[in-house]
mmCIF file of C-alpha atoms and ligand atoms in Angstrom:
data_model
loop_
_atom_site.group_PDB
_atom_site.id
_atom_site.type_symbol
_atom_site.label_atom_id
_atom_site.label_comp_id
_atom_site.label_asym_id
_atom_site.label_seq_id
_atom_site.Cartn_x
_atom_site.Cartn_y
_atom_site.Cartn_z
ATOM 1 C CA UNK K 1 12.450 -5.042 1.133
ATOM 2 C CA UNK K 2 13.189 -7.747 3.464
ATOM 3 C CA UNK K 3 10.847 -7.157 7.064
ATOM 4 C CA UNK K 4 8.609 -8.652 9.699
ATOM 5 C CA UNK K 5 5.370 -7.809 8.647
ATOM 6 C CA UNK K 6 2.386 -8.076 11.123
ATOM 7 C CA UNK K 7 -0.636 -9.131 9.304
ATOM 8 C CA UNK K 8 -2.319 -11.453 12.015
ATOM 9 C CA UNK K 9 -1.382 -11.700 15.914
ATOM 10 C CA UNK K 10 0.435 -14.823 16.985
ATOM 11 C CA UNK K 11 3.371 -15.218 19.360
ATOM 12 C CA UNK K 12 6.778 -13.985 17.799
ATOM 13 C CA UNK K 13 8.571 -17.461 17.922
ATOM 14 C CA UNK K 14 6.333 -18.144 14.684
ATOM 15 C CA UNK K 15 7.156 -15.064 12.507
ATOM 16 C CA UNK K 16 8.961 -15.341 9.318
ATOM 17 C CA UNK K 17 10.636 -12.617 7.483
ATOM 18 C CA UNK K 18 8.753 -11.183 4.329
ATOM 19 C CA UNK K 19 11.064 -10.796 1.234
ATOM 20 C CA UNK K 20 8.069 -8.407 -0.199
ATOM 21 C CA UNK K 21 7.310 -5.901 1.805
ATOM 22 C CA UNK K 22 6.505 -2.528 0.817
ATOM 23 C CA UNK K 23 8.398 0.093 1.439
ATOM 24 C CA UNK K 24 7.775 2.346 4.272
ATOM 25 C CA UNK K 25 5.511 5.239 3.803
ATOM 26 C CA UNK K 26 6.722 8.655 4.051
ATOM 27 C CA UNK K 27 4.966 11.418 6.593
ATOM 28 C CA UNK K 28 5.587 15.130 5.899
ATOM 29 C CA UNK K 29 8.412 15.210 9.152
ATOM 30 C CA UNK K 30 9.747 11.274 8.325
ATOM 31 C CA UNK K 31 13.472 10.811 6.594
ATOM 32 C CA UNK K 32 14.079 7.268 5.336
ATOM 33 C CA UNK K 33 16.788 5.054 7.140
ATOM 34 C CA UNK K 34 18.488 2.234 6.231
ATOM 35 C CA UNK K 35 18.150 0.562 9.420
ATOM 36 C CA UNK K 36 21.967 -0.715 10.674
ATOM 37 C CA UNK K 37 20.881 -2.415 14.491
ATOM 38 C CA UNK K 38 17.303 -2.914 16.074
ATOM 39 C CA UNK K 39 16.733 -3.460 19.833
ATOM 40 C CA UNK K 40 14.003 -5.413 21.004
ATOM 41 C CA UNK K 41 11.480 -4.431 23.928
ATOM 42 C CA UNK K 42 9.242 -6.584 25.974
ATOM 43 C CA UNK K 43 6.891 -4.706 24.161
ATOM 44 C CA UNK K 44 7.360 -6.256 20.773
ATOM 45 C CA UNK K 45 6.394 -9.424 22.086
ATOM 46 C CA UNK K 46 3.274 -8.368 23.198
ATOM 47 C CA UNK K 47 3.072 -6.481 19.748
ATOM 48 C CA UNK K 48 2.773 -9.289 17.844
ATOM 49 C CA UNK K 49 0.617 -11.037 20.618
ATOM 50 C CA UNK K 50 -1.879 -7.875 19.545
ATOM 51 C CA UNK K 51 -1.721 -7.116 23.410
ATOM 52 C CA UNK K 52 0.227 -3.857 23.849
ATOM 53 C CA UNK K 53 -1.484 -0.301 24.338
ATOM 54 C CA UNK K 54 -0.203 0.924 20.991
ATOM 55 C CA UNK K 55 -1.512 -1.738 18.219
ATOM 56 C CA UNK K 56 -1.059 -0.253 14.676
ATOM 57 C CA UNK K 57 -3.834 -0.503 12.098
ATOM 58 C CA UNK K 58 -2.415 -4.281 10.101
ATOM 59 C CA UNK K 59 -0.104 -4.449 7.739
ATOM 60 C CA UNK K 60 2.526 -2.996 9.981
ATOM 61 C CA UNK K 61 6.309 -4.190 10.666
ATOM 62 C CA UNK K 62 7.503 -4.637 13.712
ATOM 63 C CA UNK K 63 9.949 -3.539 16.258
ATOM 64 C CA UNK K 64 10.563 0.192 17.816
ATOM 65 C CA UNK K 65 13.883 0.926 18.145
ATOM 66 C CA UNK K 66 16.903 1.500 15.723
ATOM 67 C CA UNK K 67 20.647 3.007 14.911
ATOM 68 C CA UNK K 68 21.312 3.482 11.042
ATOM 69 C CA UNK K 69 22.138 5.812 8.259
ATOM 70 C CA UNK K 70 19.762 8.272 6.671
ATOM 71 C CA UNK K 71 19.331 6.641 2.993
ATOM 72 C CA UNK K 72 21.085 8.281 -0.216
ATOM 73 C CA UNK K 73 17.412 9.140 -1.693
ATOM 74 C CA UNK K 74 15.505 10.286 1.837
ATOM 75 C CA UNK K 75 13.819 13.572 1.264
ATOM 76 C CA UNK K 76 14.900 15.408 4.064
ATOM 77 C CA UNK K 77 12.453 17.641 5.544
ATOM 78 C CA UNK K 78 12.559 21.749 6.386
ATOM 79 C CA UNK K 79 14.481 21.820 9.908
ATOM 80 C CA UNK K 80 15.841 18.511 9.509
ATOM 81 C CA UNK K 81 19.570 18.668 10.827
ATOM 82 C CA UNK K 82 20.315 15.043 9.308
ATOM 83 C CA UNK K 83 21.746 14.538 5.707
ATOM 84 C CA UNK K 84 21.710 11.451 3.832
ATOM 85 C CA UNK K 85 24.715 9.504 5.411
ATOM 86 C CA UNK K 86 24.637 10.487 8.471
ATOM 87 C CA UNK K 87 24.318 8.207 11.234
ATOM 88 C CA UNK K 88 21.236 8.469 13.613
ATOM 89 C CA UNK K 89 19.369 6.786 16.702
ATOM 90 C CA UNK K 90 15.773 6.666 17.761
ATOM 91 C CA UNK K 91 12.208 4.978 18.296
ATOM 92 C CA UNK K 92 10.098 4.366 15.243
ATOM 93 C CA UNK K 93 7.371 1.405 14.737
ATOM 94 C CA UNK K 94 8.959 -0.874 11.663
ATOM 95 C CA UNK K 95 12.404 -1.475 13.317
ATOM 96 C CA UNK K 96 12.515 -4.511 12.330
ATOM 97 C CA UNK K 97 13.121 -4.101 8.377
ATOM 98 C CA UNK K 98 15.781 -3.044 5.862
ATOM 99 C CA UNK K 99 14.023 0.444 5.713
ATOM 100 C CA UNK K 100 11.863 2.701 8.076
ATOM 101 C CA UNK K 101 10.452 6.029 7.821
ATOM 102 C CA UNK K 102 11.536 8.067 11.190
ATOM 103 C CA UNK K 103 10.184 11.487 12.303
ATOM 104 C CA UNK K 104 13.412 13.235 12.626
ATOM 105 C CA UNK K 105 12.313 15.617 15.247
ATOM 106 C CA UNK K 106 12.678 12.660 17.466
ATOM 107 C CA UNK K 107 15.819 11.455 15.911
ATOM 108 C CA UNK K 108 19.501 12.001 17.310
ATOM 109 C CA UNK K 109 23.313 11.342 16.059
ATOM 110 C CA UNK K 110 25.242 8.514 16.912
ATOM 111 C CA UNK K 111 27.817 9.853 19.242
ATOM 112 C CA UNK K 112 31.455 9.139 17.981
ATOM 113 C CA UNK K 113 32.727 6.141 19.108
ATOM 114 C CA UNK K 114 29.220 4.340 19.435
ATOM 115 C CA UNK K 115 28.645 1.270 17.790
ATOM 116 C CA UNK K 116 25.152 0.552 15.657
ATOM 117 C CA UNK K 117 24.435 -1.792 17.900
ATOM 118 C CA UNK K 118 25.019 0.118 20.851
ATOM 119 C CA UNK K 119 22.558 3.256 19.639
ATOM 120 C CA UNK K 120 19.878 0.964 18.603
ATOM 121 C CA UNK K 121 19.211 0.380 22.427
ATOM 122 C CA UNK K 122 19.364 3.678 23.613
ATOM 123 C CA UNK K 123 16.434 5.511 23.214
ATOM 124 C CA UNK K 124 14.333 3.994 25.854
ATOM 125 C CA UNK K 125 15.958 2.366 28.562
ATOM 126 C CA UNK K 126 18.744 5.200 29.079
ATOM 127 C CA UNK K 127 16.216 8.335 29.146
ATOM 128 C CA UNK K 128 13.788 6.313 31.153
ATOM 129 C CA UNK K 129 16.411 5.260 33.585
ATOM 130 C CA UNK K 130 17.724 8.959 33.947
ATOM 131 C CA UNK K 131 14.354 10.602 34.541
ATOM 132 C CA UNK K 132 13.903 7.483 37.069
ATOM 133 C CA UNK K 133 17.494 7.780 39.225
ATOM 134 C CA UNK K 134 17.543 11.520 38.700
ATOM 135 C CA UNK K 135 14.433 13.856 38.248
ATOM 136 C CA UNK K 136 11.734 11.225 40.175
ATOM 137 C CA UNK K 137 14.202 9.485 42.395
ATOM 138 C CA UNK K 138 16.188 12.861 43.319
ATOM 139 C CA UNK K 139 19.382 10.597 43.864
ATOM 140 C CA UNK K 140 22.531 12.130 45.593
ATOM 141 C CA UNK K 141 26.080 11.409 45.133
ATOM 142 C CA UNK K 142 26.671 8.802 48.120
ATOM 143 C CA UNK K 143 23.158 7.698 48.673
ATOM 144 C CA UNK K 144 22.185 4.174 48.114
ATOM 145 C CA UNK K 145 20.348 3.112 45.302
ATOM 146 C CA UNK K 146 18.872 -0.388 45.046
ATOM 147 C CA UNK K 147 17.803 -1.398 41.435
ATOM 148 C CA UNK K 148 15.443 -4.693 41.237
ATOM 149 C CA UNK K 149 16.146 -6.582 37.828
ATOM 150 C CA UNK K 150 19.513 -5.133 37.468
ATOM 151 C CA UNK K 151 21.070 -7.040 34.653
ATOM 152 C CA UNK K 152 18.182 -6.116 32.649
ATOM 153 C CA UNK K 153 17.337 -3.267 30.092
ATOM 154 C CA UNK K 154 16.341 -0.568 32.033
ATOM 155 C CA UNK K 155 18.140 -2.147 35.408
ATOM 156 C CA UNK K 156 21.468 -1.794 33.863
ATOM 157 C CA UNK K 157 21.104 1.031 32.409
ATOM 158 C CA UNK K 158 19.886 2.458 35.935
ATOM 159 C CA UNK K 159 22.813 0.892 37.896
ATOM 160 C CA UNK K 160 25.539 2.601 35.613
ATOM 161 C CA UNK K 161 23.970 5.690 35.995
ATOM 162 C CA UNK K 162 23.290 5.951 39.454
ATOM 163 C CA UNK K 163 26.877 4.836 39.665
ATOM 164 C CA UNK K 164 27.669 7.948 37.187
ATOM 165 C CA UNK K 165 26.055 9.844 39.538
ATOM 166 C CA UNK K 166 28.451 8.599 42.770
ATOM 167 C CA UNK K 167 25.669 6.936 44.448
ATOM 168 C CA UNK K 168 26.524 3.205 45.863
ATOM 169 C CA UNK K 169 24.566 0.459 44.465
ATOM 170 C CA UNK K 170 22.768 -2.320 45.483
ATOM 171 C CA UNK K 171 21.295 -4.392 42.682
ATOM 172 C CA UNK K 172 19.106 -7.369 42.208
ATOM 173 C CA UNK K 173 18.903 -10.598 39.863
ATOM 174 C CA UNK K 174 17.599 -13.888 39.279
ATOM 175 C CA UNK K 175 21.151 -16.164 38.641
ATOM 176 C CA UNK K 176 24.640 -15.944 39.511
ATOM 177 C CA UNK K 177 25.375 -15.257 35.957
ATOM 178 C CA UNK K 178 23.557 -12.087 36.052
ATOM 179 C CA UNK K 179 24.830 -10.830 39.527
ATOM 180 C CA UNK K 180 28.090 -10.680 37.831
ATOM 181 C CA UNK K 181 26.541 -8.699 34.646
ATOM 182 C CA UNK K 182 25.301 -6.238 37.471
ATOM 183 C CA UNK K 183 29.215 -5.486 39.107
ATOM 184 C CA UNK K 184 30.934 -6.302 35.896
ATOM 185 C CA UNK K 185 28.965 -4.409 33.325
ATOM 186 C CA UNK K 186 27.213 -2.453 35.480
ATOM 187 C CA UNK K 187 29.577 -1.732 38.340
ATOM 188 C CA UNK K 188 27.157 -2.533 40.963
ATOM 189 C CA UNK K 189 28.998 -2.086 45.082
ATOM 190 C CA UNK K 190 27.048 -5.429 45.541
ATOM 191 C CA UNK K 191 24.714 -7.664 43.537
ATOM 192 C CA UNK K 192 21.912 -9.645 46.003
ATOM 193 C CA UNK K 193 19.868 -12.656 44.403
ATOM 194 C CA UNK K 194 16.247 -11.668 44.480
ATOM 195 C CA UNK K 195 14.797 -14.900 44.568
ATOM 196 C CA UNK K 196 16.250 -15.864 47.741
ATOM 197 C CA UNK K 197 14.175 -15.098 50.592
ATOM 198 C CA UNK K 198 15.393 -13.161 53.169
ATOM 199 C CA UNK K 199 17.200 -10.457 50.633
ATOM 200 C CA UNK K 200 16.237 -7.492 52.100
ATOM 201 C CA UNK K 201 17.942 -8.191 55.499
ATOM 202 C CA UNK K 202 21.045 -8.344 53.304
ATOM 203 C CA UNK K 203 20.237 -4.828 52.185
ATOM 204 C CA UNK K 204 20.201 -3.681 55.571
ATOM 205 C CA UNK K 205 23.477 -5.231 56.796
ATOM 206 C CA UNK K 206 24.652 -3.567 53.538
ATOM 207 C CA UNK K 207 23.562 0.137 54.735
ATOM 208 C CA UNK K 208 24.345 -0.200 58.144
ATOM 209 C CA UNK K 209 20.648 -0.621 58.943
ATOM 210 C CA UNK K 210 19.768 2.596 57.640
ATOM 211 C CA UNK K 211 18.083 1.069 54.142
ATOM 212 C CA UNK K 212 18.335 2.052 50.942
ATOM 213 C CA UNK K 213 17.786 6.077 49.999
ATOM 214 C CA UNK K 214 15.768 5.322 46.682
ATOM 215 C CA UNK K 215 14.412 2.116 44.853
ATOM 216 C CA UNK K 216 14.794 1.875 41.625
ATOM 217 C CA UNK K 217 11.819 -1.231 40.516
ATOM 218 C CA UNK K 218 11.034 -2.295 36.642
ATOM 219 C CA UNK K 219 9.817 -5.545 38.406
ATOM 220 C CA UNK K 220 6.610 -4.751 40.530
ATOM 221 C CA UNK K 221 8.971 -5.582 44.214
ATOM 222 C CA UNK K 222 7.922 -2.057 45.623
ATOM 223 C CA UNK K 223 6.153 -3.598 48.791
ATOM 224 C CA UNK K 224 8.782 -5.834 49.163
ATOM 225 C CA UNK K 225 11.349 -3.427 49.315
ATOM 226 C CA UNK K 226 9.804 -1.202 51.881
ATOM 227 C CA UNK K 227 11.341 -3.409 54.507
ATOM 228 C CA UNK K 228 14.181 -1.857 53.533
ATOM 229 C CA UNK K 229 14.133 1.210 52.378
ATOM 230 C CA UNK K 230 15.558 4.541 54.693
ATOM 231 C CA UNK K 231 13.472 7.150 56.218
ATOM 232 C CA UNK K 232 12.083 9.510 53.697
ATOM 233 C CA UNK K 233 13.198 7.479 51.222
ATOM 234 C CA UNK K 234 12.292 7.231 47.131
ATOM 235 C CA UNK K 235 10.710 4.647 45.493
ATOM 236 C CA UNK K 236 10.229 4.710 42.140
ATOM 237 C CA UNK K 237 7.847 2.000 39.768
ATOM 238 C CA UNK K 238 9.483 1.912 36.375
ATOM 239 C CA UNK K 239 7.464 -1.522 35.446
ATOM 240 C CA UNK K 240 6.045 -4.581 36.139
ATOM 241 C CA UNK K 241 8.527 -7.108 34.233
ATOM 242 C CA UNK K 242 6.900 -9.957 36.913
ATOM 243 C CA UNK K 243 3.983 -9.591 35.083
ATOM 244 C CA UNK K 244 1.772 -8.636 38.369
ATOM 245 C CA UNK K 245 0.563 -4.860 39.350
ATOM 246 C CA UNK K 246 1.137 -4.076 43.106
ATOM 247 C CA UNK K 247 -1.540 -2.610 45.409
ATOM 248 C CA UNK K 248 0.529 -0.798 48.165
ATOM 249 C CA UNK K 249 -0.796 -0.466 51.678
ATOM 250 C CA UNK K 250 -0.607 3.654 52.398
ATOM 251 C CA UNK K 251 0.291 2.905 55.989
ATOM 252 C CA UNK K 252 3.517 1.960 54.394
ATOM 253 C CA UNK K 253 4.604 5.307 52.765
ATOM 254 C CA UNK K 254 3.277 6.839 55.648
ATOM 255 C CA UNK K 255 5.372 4.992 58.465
ATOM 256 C CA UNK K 256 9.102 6.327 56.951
ATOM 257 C CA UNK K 257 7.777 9.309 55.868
ATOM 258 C CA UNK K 258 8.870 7.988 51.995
ATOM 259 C CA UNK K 259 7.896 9.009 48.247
ATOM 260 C CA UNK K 260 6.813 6.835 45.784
ATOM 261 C CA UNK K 261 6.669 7.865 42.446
ATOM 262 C CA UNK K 262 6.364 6.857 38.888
ATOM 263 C CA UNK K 263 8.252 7.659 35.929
ATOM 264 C CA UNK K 264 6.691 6.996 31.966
ATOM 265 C CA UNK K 265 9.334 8.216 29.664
ATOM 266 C CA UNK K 266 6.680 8.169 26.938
ATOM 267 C CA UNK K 267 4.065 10.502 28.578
ATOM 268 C CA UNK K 268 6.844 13.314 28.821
ATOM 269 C CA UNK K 269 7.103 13.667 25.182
ATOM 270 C CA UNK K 270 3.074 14.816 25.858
ATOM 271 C CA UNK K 271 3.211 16.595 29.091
ATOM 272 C CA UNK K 272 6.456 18.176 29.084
ATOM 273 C CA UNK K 273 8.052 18.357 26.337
ATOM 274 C CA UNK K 274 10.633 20.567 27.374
ATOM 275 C CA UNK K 275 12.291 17.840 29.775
ATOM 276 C CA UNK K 276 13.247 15.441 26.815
ATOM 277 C CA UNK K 277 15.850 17.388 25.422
ATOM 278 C CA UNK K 278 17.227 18.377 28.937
ATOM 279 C CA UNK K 279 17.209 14.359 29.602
ATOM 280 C CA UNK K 280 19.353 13.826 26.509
ATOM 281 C CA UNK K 281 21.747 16.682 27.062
ATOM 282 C CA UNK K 282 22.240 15.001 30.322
ATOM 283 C CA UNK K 283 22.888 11.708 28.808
ATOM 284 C CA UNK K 284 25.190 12.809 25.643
ATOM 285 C CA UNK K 285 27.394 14.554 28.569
ATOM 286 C CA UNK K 286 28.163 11.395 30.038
ATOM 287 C CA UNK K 287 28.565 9.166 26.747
ATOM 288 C CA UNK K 288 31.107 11.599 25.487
ATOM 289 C CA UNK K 289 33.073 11.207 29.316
ATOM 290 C CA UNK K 290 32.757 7.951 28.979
ATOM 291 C CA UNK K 291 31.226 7.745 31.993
ATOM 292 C CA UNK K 292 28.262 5.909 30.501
ATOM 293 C CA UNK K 293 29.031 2.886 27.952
ATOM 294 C CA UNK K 294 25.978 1.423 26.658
ATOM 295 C CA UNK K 295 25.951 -2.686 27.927
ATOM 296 C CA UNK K 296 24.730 -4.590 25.166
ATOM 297 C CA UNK K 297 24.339 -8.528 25.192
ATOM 298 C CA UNK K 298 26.522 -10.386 23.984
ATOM 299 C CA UNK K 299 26.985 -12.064 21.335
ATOM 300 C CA UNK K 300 24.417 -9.655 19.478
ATOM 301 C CA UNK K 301 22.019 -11.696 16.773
ATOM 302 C CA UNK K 302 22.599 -11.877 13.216
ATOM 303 C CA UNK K 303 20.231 -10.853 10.539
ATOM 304 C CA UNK K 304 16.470 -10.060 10.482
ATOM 305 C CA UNK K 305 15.618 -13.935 10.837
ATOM 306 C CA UNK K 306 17.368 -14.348 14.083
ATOM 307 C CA UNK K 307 14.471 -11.502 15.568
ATOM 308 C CA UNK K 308 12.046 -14.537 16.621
ATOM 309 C CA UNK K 309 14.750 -16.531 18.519
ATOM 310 C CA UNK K 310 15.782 -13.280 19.926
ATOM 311 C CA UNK K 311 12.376 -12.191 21.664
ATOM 312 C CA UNK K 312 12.015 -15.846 22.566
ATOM 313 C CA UNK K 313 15.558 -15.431 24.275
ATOM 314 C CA UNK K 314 14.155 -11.944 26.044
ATOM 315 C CA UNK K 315 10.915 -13.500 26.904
ATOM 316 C CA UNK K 316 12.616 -16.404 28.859
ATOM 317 C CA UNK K 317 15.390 -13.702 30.835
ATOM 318 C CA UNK K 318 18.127 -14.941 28.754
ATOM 319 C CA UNK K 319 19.551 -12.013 28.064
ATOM 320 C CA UNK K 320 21.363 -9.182 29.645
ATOM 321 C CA UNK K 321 21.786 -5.010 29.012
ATOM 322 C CA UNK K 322 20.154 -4.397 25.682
ATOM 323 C CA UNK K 323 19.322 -7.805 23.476
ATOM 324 C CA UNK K 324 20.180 -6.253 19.664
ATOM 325 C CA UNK K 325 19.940 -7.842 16.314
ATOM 326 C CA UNK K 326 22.447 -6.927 13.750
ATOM 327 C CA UNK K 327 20.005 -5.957 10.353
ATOM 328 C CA UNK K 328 22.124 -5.281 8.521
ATOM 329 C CA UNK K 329 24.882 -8.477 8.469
ATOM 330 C CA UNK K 330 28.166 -6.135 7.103
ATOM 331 C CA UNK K 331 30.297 -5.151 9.429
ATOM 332 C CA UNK K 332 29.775 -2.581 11.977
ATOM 333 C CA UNK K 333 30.729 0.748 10.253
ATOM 334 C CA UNK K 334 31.127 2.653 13.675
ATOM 335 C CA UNK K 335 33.925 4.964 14.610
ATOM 336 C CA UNK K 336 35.546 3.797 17.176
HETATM 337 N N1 NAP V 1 8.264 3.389 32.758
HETATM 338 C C1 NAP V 1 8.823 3.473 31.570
HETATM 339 O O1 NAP V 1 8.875 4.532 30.928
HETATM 340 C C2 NAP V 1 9.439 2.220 31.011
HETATM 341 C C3 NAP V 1 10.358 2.284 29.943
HETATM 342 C C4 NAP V 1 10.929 1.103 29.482
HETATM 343 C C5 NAP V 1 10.567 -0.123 30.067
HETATM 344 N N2 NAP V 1 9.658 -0.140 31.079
HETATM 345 C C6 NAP V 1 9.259 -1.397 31.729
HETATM 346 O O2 NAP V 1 10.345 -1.903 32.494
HETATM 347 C C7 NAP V 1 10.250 -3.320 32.579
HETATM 348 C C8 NAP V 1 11.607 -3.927 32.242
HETATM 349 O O3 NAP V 1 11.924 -3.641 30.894
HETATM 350 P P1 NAP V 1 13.331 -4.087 30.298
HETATM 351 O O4 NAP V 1 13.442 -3.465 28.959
HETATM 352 O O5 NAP V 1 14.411 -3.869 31.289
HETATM 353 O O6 NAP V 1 13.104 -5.653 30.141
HETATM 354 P P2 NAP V 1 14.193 -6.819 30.137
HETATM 355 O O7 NAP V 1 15.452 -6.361 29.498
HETATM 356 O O8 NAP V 1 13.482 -7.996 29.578
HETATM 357 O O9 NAP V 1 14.528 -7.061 31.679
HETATM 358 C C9 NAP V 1 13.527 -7.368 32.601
HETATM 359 C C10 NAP V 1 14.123 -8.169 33.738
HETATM 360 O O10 NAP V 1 13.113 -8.357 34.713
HETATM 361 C C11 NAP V 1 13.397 -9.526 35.437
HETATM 362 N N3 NAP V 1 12.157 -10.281 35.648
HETATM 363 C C12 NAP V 1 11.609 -10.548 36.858
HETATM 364 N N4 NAP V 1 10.495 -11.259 36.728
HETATM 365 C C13 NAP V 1 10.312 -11.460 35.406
HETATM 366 C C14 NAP V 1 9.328 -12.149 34.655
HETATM 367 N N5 NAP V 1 8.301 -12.776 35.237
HETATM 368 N N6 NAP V 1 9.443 -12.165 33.306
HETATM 369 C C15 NAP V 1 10.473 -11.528 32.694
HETATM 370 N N7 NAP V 1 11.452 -10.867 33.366
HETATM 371 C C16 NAP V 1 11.362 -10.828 34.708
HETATM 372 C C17 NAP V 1 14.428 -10.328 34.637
HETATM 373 O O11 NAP V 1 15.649 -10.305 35.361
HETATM 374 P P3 NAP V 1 16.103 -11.579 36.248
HETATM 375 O O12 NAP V 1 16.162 -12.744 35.314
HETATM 376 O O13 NAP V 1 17.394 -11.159 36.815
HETATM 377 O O14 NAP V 1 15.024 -11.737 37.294
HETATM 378 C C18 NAP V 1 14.589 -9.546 33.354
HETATM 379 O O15 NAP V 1 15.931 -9.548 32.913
HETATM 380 C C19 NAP V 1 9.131 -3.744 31.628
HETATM 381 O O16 NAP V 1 7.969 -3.972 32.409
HETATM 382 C C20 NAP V 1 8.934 -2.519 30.742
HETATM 383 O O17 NAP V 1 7.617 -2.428 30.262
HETATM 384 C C21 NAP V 1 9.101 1.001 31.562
#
């Protein structure tokens, strides 16, 4: 099977696709897929770097996330609502091969209408983004929201679902090009460059002078953004895309009375279990009113060998929404 096989740690512009790899291994809970789309994560760069918190045991494949079909042959486990055929979504280390095993308890349909390429992306970004706005951020219809890095990953996906939600949004990025991604993909009220100093007074002409009800921040701008945020308002660290971990003065939350809060999608799976599949109910519901299309960029990559030039392109902020390579090079079998 064709794959991108980790055997030594180097950065992922230098990675060639194996021809020979084995096929995955099977776990007692794991159905095999033939993987249709993969979305990349910052993550997978720093994968292959061998700098991330999860580093599998070597030879492993890379990439996390996928859409495809359950293969003709999987076994398919006691409890397992899949059969072979059907089209699924969901996070499993190898994504970035013809094949992967996948635990199916963590595995969902495609909803109808959804492209590969658009599933691939969502099992990360959206549920992170949705705990963020909603459970952690405790965002109202008609509050603003400002998201930092808005034309990203999880920034997109925040902005169209705070907008979902009837909030007004304020969001951030780093070019013109991607201010537009934010209002035209997103549907951002207004889209304010970031690296222009000065940006937060914009926020406040925005509001009134009342500041911004929660902060939505994959970047590491929290401190920065508490010049404008309203009283008892929400701020919520998602990430640190800028690459730097903030130390926040306490005096800060204290002064507005404010919240700020974290949200780690990951660690709910652990701790409370019983929120993921309230999270994805939540999400489905708005897929299926269309309320929620997933933004993916555009044009999408072709073919396991374009996966190098495709991190490089994430690693640089090329992209926008959710970067996606194409595995499998047919065309898209979705129904839309
Ligand atoms: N807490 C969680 O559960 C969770 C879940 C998923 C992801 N995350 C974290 O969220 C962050 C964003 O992830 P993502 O998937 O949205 O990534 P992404 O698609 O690569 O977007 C990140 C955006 O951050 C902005 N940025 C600002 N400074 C940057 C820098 N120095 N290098 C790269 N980008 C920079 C860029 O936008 P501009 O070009 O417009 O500045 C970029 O588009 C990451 O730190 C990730 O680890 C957290």
């Amino acid at each position: 099977m064709r794959a991108i096989v980790i055997n030594e740690y180097m950065h992922p512009s230098k990675r060639t696709v194996t021809n020979d790899a084995p096929e995955p291994t099977l776990g007692k809970h794991d159905i095999l897929v033939d993987v249709e789309a993969a979305a990349l994560n910052f993550f997978d760069i720093l994968q292959s770097l061998g700098k991330y918190q999860n580093q599998p045991p070597f030879p492993y494949v890379l990439g996390a996330e996928l859409s495809g079909t359950v293969n003709p042959n999987s076994p398919i486990p006691k409890g397992c609502r899949f059969k072979p055929g059907d089209r699924v979504f969901g996070y499993a280390q190898g994504a970035f091969a013809e094949r992967v095993a996948c635990d199916h308890r963590t595995f969902h349909s495609v909803p109808e209408g959804m492209t590969f390429d658009q599933a691939a992306g969502l099992s990360i970004t959206y549920p992170t983004s949705y705990t963020g706005i909603i459970s952690r951020g405790e965002t109202k219809s008609g509050e603003w929201v400002l998201v930092h890095a808005g034309a990203g990953g999880v920034g997109l996906s925040a902005v169209q679902i705070a907008k979902a939600l009837g909030a007004k949004v304020i969001a951030t990025a780093g070019s013109p090009a991607k201010l537009e991604i934010c209002k035209k993909v997103g549907g951002a009220d207004e889209a304010l460059d970031y690296t222009k100093p000065g940006w937060q007074k914009e926020v406040l002409r925005i509001t009134g002078g009342k500041g911004v009800d929660v902060i939505y921040d994959p970047v590491g701008l929290i401190k920065d953004s508490l010049k404008c945020i309203a009283w008892k308002g929400r701020a919520v660290v998602v990430g640190f895309a800028g690459g730097k971990i903030e130390q926040l003065p306490s005096n800060l939350i204290l002064l507005k009375n404010i919240s700020v809060v974290g949200v780690h999608w990951g660690a709910y799976i652990k701790n409370e279990p019983e929120h993921v599949p309230e999270v994805w109910k939540g999400l489905f519901e708005l897929f299926e009113s269309g309320k929620l299309i997933p933004a993916v960029y555009d044009p999408p990559y072709i073919g396991l060998d374009s996966v190098p030039g495709a991190l490089v392109d994430l690693e640089s902020r090329k992209t926008w929404g959710k970067a996606v390579v194409r595995v499998k090079e047919t065309p898209q079998r979705a129904k839309l």
